[in-house]
């Protein structure tokens, strides 16, 4: 059951919603008087998501029940979404520093 596609429908929907949010934020950033205001939050999304995930996986007092399973299915999805959105950035903005550092490991 845990490998059935229906169990991951919410992960798929979250990914589609993140893609739509990214495009809507890009339109807002282009229309903004100061588009640089959108760069700073995007710079911190991935590091904050990684920090939250690292704390949960390395500090036993913060680990939810079945944290390894919930990493795939539920509880940790907001942190994973922050990492994904932070690394993706906005199409009209320059690439974030964390994404630039991670791109060096692209084979």
Short mmCIF file of N, CA, C and O in Angstrom, two decimals:
data_model
loop_
_atom_site.label_atom_id
_atom_site.label_comp_id
_atom_site.label_asym_id
_atom_site.label_seq_id
_atom_site.Cartn_x
_atom_site.Cartn_y
_atom_site.Cartn_z
N UNK A 1 0.81 -1.20 0.00
CA UNK A 1 0.00 0.00 0.00
C UNK A 1 0.86 1.27 0.00
O UNK A 1 0.51 2.24 -0.62
N UNK A 2 2.01 1.24 0.70
CA UNK A 2 2.78 2.48 0.79
C UNK A 2 3.42 2.88 -0.54
O UNK A 2 3.86 4.01 -0.69
N UNK A 3 3.45 1.97 -1.51
CA UNK A 3 4.01 2.32 -2.81
C UNK A 3 2.94 2.55 -3.86
O UNK A 3 3.25 2.72 -5.03
N UNK A 4 1.69 2.54 -3.46
CA UNK A 4 0.61 2.76 -4.40
C UNK A 4 0.54 4.26 -4.75
O UNK A 4 0.69 5.12 -3.89
N UNK A 5 0.35 4.61 -6.03
CA UNK A 5 0.30 6.01 -6.43
C UNK A 5 -0.75 6.84 -5.70
O UNK A 5 -0.56 8.04 -5.49
N UNK A 6 -1.84 6.23 -5.29
CA UNK A 6 -2.88 6.99 -4.58
C UNK A 6 -2.36 7.53 -3.25
O UNK A 6 -2.84 8.57 -2.78
N UNK A 7 -1.37 6.86 -2.68
CA UNK A 7 -0.81 7.33 -1.41
C UNK A 7 0.03 8.60 -1.58
O UNK A 7 0.32 9.28 -0.60
N UNK A 8 0.40 8.90 -2.81
CA UNK A 8 1.24 10.06 -3.07
C UNK A 8 0.52 11.15 -3.85
O UNK A 8 1.14 12.08 -4.35
N UNK A 9 -0.79 11.05 -3.95
CA UNK A 9 -1.57 12.06 -4.69
C UNK A 9 -1.38 13.45 -4.08
O UNK A 9 -1.21 14.43 -4.80
N UNK A 10 -1.38 13.54 -2.77
CA UNK A 10 -1.22 14.84 -2.11
C UNK A 10 0.17 15.44 -2.37
O UNK A 10 0.32 16.65 -2.46
N UNK A 11 1.18 14.62 -2.54
CA UNK A 11 2.52 15.11 -2.86
C UNK A 11 2.53 15.70 -4.27
O UNK A 11 3.10 16.77 -4.52
N UNK A 12 1.87 15.01 -5.19
CA UNK A 12 1.75 15.50 -6.56
C UNK A 12 0.99 16.83 -6.60
O UNK A 12 1.43 17.78 -7.26
N UNK A 13 -0.12 16.90 -5.89
CA UNK A 13 -0.92 18.13 -5.86
C UNK A 13 -0.11 19.27 -5.25
O UNK A 13 -0.15 20.40 -5.75
N UNK A 14 0.63 19.00 -4.19
CA UNK A 14 1.47 20.04 -3.60
C UNK A 14 2.50 20.54 -4.60
O UNK A 14 2.75 21.74 -4.69
N UNK A 15 3.11 19.65 -5.35
CA UNK A 15 4.07 20.06 -6.36
C UNK A 15 3.45 20.94 -7.43
O UNK A 15 4.04 21.93 -7.86
N UNK A 16 2.25 20.59 -7.86
CA UNK A 16 1.57 21.40 -8.86
C UNK A 16 1.20 22.77 -8.29
O UNK A 16 1.31 23.80 -8.97
N UNK A 17 0.76 22.80 -7.04
CA UNK A 17 0.44 24.08 -6.40
C UNK A 17 1.68 24.95 -6.22
O UNK A 17 1.62 26.17 -6.37
N UNK A 18 2.82 24.33 -5.90
CA UNK A 18 4.06 25.09 -5.78
C UNK A 18 4.48 25.69 -7.12
O UNK A 18 4.96 26.82 -7.18
N UNK A 19 4.29 24.94 -8.19
CA UNK A 19 4.61 25.46 -9.52
C UNK A 19 3.73 26.66 -9.86
O UNK A 19 4.21 27.67 -10.38
N UNK A 20 2.45 26.56 -9.54
CA UNK A 20 1.53 27.68 -9.80
C UNK A 20 1.89 28.88 -8.92
O UNK A 20 1.89 30.02 -9.38
N UNK A 21 2.20 28.62 -7.64
CA UNK A 21 2.60 29.70 -6.74
C UNK A 21 3.85 30.40 -7.24
O UNK A 21 3.95 31.63 -7.20
N UNK A 22 4.80 29.62 -7.74
CA UNK A 22 6.04 30.20 -8.28
C UNK A 22 5.75 31.14 -9.44
O UNK A 22 6.31 32.24 -9.53
N UNK A 23 4.85 30.74 -10.33
CA UNK A 23 4.50 31.59 -11.46
C UNK A 23 3.74 32.84 -11.02
O UNK A 23 3.97 33.93 -11.53
N UNK A 24 2.83 32.68 -10.05
CA UNK A 24 2.09 33.84 -9.55
C UNK A 24 3.01 34.83 -8.83
O UNK A 24 2.86 36.05 -8.97
N UNK A 25 3.96 34.31 -8.06
CA UNK A 25 4.92 35.19 -7.39
C UNK A 25 5.81 35.91 -8.39
O UNK A 25 6.18 37.06 -8.19
N UNK A 26 6.13 35.24 -9.49
CA UNK A 26 6.95 35.87 -10.52
C UNK A 26 6.20 37.03 -11.17
O UNK A 26 6.79 38.08 -11.42
N UNK A 27 4.91 36.85 -11.43
CA UNK A 27 4.11 37.93 -12.02
C UNK A 27 4.06 39.11 -11.05
O UNK A 27 4.21 40.27 -11.45
N UNK A 28 3.87 38.83 -9.76
CA UNK A 28 3.84 39.89 -8.74
C UNK A 28 5.19 40.60 -8.67
O UNK A 28 5.25 41.82 -8.51
N UNK A 29 6.28 39.84 -8.75
CA UNK A 29 7.61 40.44 -8.67
C UNK A 29 7.88 41.35 -9.86
O UNK A 29 8.45 42.42 -9.72
N UNK A 30 7.44 40.92 -11.05
CA UNK A 30 7.64 41.75 -12.25
C UNK A 30 6.82 43.03 -12.17
O UNK A 30 7.27 44.09 -12.62
N UNK A 31 5.61 42.95 -11.60
CA UNK A 31 4.74 44.11 -11.52
C UNK A 31 5.08 45.01 -10.34
O UNK A 31 4.61 46.15 -10.27
N UNK A 32 5.91 44.55 -9.45
CA UNK A 32 6.24 45.31 -8.25
C UNK A 32 7.17 46.47 -8.58
O UNK A 32 7.97 46.41 -9.51
N UNK A 33 7.05 47.51 -7.78
CA UNK A 33 7.94 48.67 -7.94
C UNK A 33 9.36 48.28 -7.53
O UNK A 33 10.32 48.71 -8.15
N UNK A 34 9.47 47.45 -6.49
CA UNK A 34 10.78 46.98 -6.04
C UNK A 34 10.82 45.46 -6.11
O UNK A 34 10.54 44.77 -5.13
N UNK A 35 11.16 44.90 -7.26
CA UNK A 35 11.19 43.44 -7.39
C UNK A 35 12.25 42.78 -6.52
O UNK A 35 12.18 41.59 -6.25
N UNK A 36 13.22 43.55 -6.04
CA UNK A 36 14.25 42.99 -5.17
C UNK A 36 13.69 42.51 -3.84
O UNK A 36 14.31 41.70 -3.16
N UNK A 37 12.51 43.00 -3.46
CA UNK A 37 11.89 42.57 -2.21
C UNK A 37 11.50 41.09 -2.26
O UNK A 37 11.28 40.48 -1.22
N UNK A 38 11.38 40.53 -3.44
CA UNK A 38 11.03 39.13 -3.58
C UNK A 38 12.27 38.24 -3.53
O UNK A 38 12.17 37.05 -3.28
N UNK A 39 13.45 38.81 -3.78
CA UNK A 39 14.68 38.01 -3.78
C UNK A 39 15.06 37.55 -2.39
O UNK A 39 15.46 36.40 -2.21
N UNK A 40 14.98 38.43 -1.41
CA UNK A 40 15.44 38.10 -0.07
C UNK A 40 14.68 36.92 0.55
O UNK A 40 15.32 35.98 1.05
N UNK A 41 13.35 36.92 0.52
CA UNK A 41 12.66 35.73 1.08
C UNK A 41 13.00 34.44 0.33
O UNK A 41 13.12 33.38 0.94
N UNK A 42 13.16 34.53 -0.99
CA UNK A 42 13.49 33.34 -1.76
C UNK A 42 14.89 32.83 -1.41
O UNK A 42 15.15 31.63 -1.48
N UNK A 43 15.79 33.74 -1.03
CA UNK A 43 17.14 33.34 -0.63
C UNK A 43 17.12 32.48 0.63
O UNK A 43 17.95 31.60 0.81
N UNK A 44 16.18 32.76 1.52
CA UNK A 44 16.17 32.09 2.82
C UNK A 44 15.27 30.87 2.88
O UNK A 44 15.32 30.13 3.87
N UNK A 45 14.45 30.63 1.87
CA UNK A 45 13.53 29.49 1.92
C UNK A 45 14.27 28.16 1.99
O UNK A 45 13.98 27.32 2.85
N UNK A 46 15.20 27.93 1.09
CA UNK A 46 15.91 26.65 1.06
C UNK A 46 16.75 26.43 2.32
O UNK A 46 16.66 25.36 2.93
N UNK A 47 17.55 27.42 2.76
CA UNK A 47 18.31 27.17 4.00
C UNK A 47 17.42 26.91 5.22
O UNK A 47 17.74 26.06 6.05
N UNK A 48 16.30 27.62 5.33
CA UNK A 48 15.40 27.39 6.46
C UNK A 48 14.75 26.01 6.38
O UNK A 48 14.58 25.33 7.39
N UNK A 49 14.39 25.59 5.17
CA UNK A 49 13.84 24.25 5.00
C UNK A 49 14.85 23.18 5.34
O UNK A 49 14.53 22.20 6.03
N UNK A 50 16.10 23.36 4.89
CA UNK A 50 17.15 22.39 5.22
C UNK A 50 17.44 22.39 6.72
O UNK A 50 17.68 21.34 7.30
N UNK A 51 17.41 23.56 7.33
CA UNK A 51 17.64 23.64 8.77
C UNK A 51 16.55 22.89 9.53
O UNK A 51 16.85 22.10 10.44
N UNK A 52 15.31 23.11 9.16
CA UNK A 52 14.20 22.42 9.82
C UNK A 52 14.29 20.91 9.64
O UNK A 52 14.12 20.15 10.60
N UNK A 53 14.58 20.47 8.42
CA UNK A 53 14.72 19.03 8.18
C UNK A 53 15.91 18.44 8.95
O UNK A 53 15.82 17.36 9.52
N UNK A 54 17.01 19.17 8.97
CA UNK A 54 18.17 18.69 9.71
C UNK A 54 17.90 18.58 11.19
O UNK A 54 18.29 17.60 11.83
N UNK A 55 17.21 19.57 11.75
CA UNK A 55 16.89 19.51 13.17
C UNK A 55 15.98 18.33 13.49
O UNK A 55 16.17 17.64 14.49
N UNK A 56 15.02 18.09 12.63
CA UNK A 56 14.10 16.98 12.87
C UNK A 56 14.81 15.64 12.77
O UNK A 56 14.57 14.72 13.56
N UNK A 57 15.72 15.50 11.82
CA UNK A 57 16.38 14.21 11.64
C UNK A 57 17.52 13.97 12.63
O UNK A 57 17.88 12.83 12.89
N UNK A 58 18.10 15.04 13.16
CA UNK A 58 19.26 14.86 14.03
C UNK A 58 18.98 15.05 15.51
O UNK A 58 19.80 14.66 16.34
N UNK A 59 17.88 15.69 15.87
CA UNK A 59 17.54 15.87 17.28
C UNK A 59 16.36 14.97 17.64
O UNK A 59 15.23 15.22 17.21
N UNK A 60 16.59 13.93 18.42
CA UNK A 60 15.51 13.00 18.75
C UNK A 60 14.31 13.66 19.43
O UNK A 60 13.19 13.20 19.28
N UNK A 61 14.53 14.74 20.16
CA UNK A 61 13.41 15.38 20.85
C UNK A 61 12.45 16.07 19.88
O UNK A 61 11.30 16.33 20.23
N UNK A 62 12.89 16.38 18.67
CA UNK A 62 12.03 17.04 17.68
C UNK A 62 11.40 16.06 16.69
O UNK A 62 10.59 16.48 15.85
N UNK A 63 11.78 14.81 16.73
CA UNK A 63 11.31 13.85 15.75
C UNK A 63 9.85 13.47 16.00
O UNK A 63 9.51 13.03 17.08
N UNK A 64 8.99 13.66 14.99
CA UNK A 64 7.62 13.19 15.14
C UNK A 64 7.58 11.66 15.05
O UNK A 64 8.56 11.03 14.67
N UNK A 65 6.45 11.09 15.41
CA UNK A 65 6.30 9.65 15.30
C UNK A 65 6.49 9.22 13.84
O UNK A 65 5.96 9.87 12.93
N UNK A 66 7.22 8.18 13.63
CA UNK A 66 7.48 7.63 12.29
C UNK A 66 8.00 8.72 11.35
O UNK A 66 7.51 8.92 10.26
N UNK A 67 9.02 9.44 11.81
CA UNK A 67 9.51 10.58 11.04
C UNK A 67 10.07 10.18 9.68
O UNK A 67 10.01 10.97 8.74
N UNK A 68 10.60 8.97 9.54
CA UNK A 68 11.12 8.56 8.23
C UNK A 68 9.98 8.35 7.23
O UNK A 68 10.10 8.70 6.07
N UNK A 69 8.88 7.79 7.69
CA UNK A 69 7.72 7.63 6.81
C UNK A 69 7.06 8.97 6.54
O UNK A 69 6.66 9.27 5.42
N UNK A 70 6.98 9.82 7.57
CA UNK A 70 6.34 11.11 7.37
C UNK A 70 7.18 12.03 6.49
O UNK A 70 6.67 12.99 5.94
N UNK A 71 8.46 11.74 6.36
CA UNK A 71 9.30 12.52 5.44
C UNK A 71 8.81 12.34 4.01
O UNK A 71 8.91 13.25 3.20
N UNK A 72 8.25 11.17 3.72
CA UNK A 72 7.75 10.93 2.36
C UNK A 72 6.29 11.32 2.20
O UNK A 72 5.86 11.65 1.10
N UNK A 73 5.53 11.22 3.27
CA UNK A 73 4.09 11.29 3.09
C UNK A 73 3.37 12.51 3.64
O UNK A 73 2.33 12.87 3.13
N UNK A 74 3.85 13.13 4.72
CA UNK A 74 2.95 14.13 5.28
C UNK A 74 3.61 15.25 6.04
O UNK A 74 3.74 16.36 5.54
N UNK A 75 4.04 14.99 7.23
CA UNK A 75 4.36 16.03 8.20
C UNK A 75 5.47 16.97 7.72
O UNK A 75 5.43 18.17 7.97
N UNK A 76 6.44 16.45 7.03
CA UNK A 76 7.59 17.25 6.64
C UNK A 76 7.43 17.89 5.25
O UNK A 76 8.37 18.54 4.77
N UNK A 77 6.29 17.75 4.64
CA UNK A 77 6.09 18.33 3.30
C UNK A 77 6.25 19.85 3.27
O UNK A 77 6.80 20.38 2.30
N UNK A 78 5.81 20.62 4.26
CA UNK A 78 6.05 22.07 4.20
C UNK A 78 7.53 22.43 4.16
O UNK A 78 7.93 23.34 3.43
N UNK A 79 8.34 21.71 4.92
CA UNK A 79 9.78 21.98 4.88
C UNK A 79 10.38 21.59 3.53
O UNK A 79 11.23 22.29 2.98
N UNK A 80 9.93 20.46 2.99
CA UNK A 80 10.41 20.05 1.68
C UNK A 80 9.94 21.03 0.59
O UNK A 80 10.67 21.30 -0.36
N UNK A 81 8.74 21.57 0.76
CA UNK A 81 8.25 22.56 -0.20
C UNK A 81 9.08 23.84 -0.13
O UNK A 81 9.36 24.47 -1.16
N UNK A 82 9.50 24.22 1.08
CA UNK A 82 10.36 25.41 1.22
C UNK A 82 11.69 25.20 0.52
O UNK A 82 12.19 26.10 -0.16
N UNK A 83 12.25 24.00 0.65
CA UNK A 83 13.51 23.70 -0.03
C UNK A 83 13.31 23.76 -1.55
O UNK A 83 14.10 24.38 -2.27
N UNK A 84 12.27 23.14 -2.02
CA UNK A 84 12.00 23.10 -3.46
C UNK A 84 11.79 24.49 -4.04
O UNK A 84 12.39 24.86 -5.05
N UNK A 85 10.96 25.28 -3.39
CA UNK A 85 10.68 26.63 -3.88
C UNK A 85 11.90 27.52 -3.75
O UNK A 85 12.18 28.33 -4.62
N UNK A 86 12.66 27.35 -2.68
CA UNK A 86 13.87 28.15 -2.50
C UNK A 86 14.94 27.84 -3.53
O UNK A 86 15.63 28.74 -4.00
N UNK A 87 15.08 26.58 -3.89
CA UNK A 87 16.08 26.22 -4.89
C UNK A 87 15.62 26.58 -6.30
O UNK A 87 16.43 26.91 -7.16
N UNK A 88 14.31 26.50 -6.54
CA UNK A 88 13.80 26.84 -7.87
C UNK A 88 13.86 28.34 -8.12
O UNK A 88 14.15 28.79 -9.23
N UNK A 89 13.57 29.14 -7.09
CA UNK A 89 13.58 30.58 -7.26
C UNK A 89 12.46 31.05 -8.18
O UNK A 89 11.52 30.31 -8.47
N UNK A 90 12.57 32.28 -8.61
CA UNK A 90 11.60 32.84 -9.55
C UNK A 90 12.26 32.98 -10.92
O UNK A 90 13.43 33.34 -11.01
N UNK A 91 11.52 32.72 -11.99
CA UNK A 91 12.13 32.76 -13.32
C UNK A 91 12.75 34.10 -13.69
O UNK A 91 13.77 34.15 -14.37
N UNK A 92 12.16 35.20 -13.23
CA UNK A 92 12.67 36.52 -13.62
C UNK A 92 13.76 37.03 -12.69
O UNK A 92 14.34 38.08 -12.95
N UNK A 93 14.04 36.32 -11.64
CA UNK A 93 15.05 36.75 -10.66
C UNK A 93 16.34 35.97 -10.87
O UNK A 93 16.34 34.87 -11.41
N UNK A 94 17.46 36.54 -10.40
CA UNK A 94 18.70 35.77 -10.49
C UNK A 94 18.65 34.55 -9.58
O UNK A 94 17.91 34.52 -8.60
N UNK A 95 19.45 33.56 -9.90
CA UNK A 95 19.46 32.32 -9.13
C UNK A 95 19.97 32.61 -7.71
O UNK A 95 20.85 33.44 -7.52
N UNK A 96 19.39 31.93 -6.73
CA UNK A 96 19.79 32.17 -5.34
C UNK A 96 21.17 31.59 -5.08
O UNK A 96 21.66 30.74 -5.82
N UNK A 97 21.80 32.06 -4.01
CA UNK A 97 23.16 31.60 -3.70
C UNK A 97 23.19 30.10 -3.39
O UNK A 97 24.11 29.41 -3.80
N UNK A 98 22.19 29.64 -2.66
CA UNK A 98 22.16 28.21 -2.31
C UNK A 98 21.97 27.37 -3.57
O UNK A 98 22.62 26.34 -3.74
N UNK A 99 21.11 27.80 -4.47
CA UNK A 99 20.91 27.07 -5.73
C UNK A 99 22.17 27.11 -6.57
O UNK A 99 22.50 26.12 -7.24
N UNK A 100 22.88 28.22 -6.54
CA UNK A 100 24.12 28.32 -7.29
C UNK A 100 25.17 27.35 -6.73
O UNK A 100 25.87 26.67 -7.48
N UNK A 101 25.25 27.28 -5.41
CA UNK A 101 26.19 26.33 -4.80
C UNK A 101 25.79 24.88 -5.10
O UNK A 101 26.65 24.05 -5.38
N UNK A 102 24.50 24.59 -5.06
CA UNK A 102 24.03 23.23 -5.34
C UNK A 102 24.22 22.86 -6.80
O UNK A 102 24.42 21.68 -7.12
N UNK A 103 24.18 23.83 -7.70
CA UNK A 103 24.33 23.54 -9.13
C UNK A 103 25.73 23.04 -9.47
O UNK A 103 25.92 22.40 -10.50
N UNK A 104 26.68 23.31 -8.63
CA UNK A 104 28.05 22.83 -8.89
C UNK A 104 28.15 21.31 -8.75
O UNK A 104 29.07 20.70 -9.25
N UNK A 105 27.17 20.71 -8.05
CA UNK A 105 27.16 19.27 -7.89
C UNK A 105 26.34 18.56 -8.94
O UNK A 105 26.12 17.38 -8.87
N UNK A 106 25.84 19.32 -9.92
CA UNK A 106 25.04 18.75 -11.00
C UNK A 106 25.98 18.04 -11.97
O UNK A 106 26.93 18.62 -12.46
N UNK A 107 25.70 16.81 -12.25
CA UNK A 107 26.58 16.05 -13.14
C UNK A 107 26.11 16.18 -14.54
O UNK A 107 25.43 15.50 -15.11
#
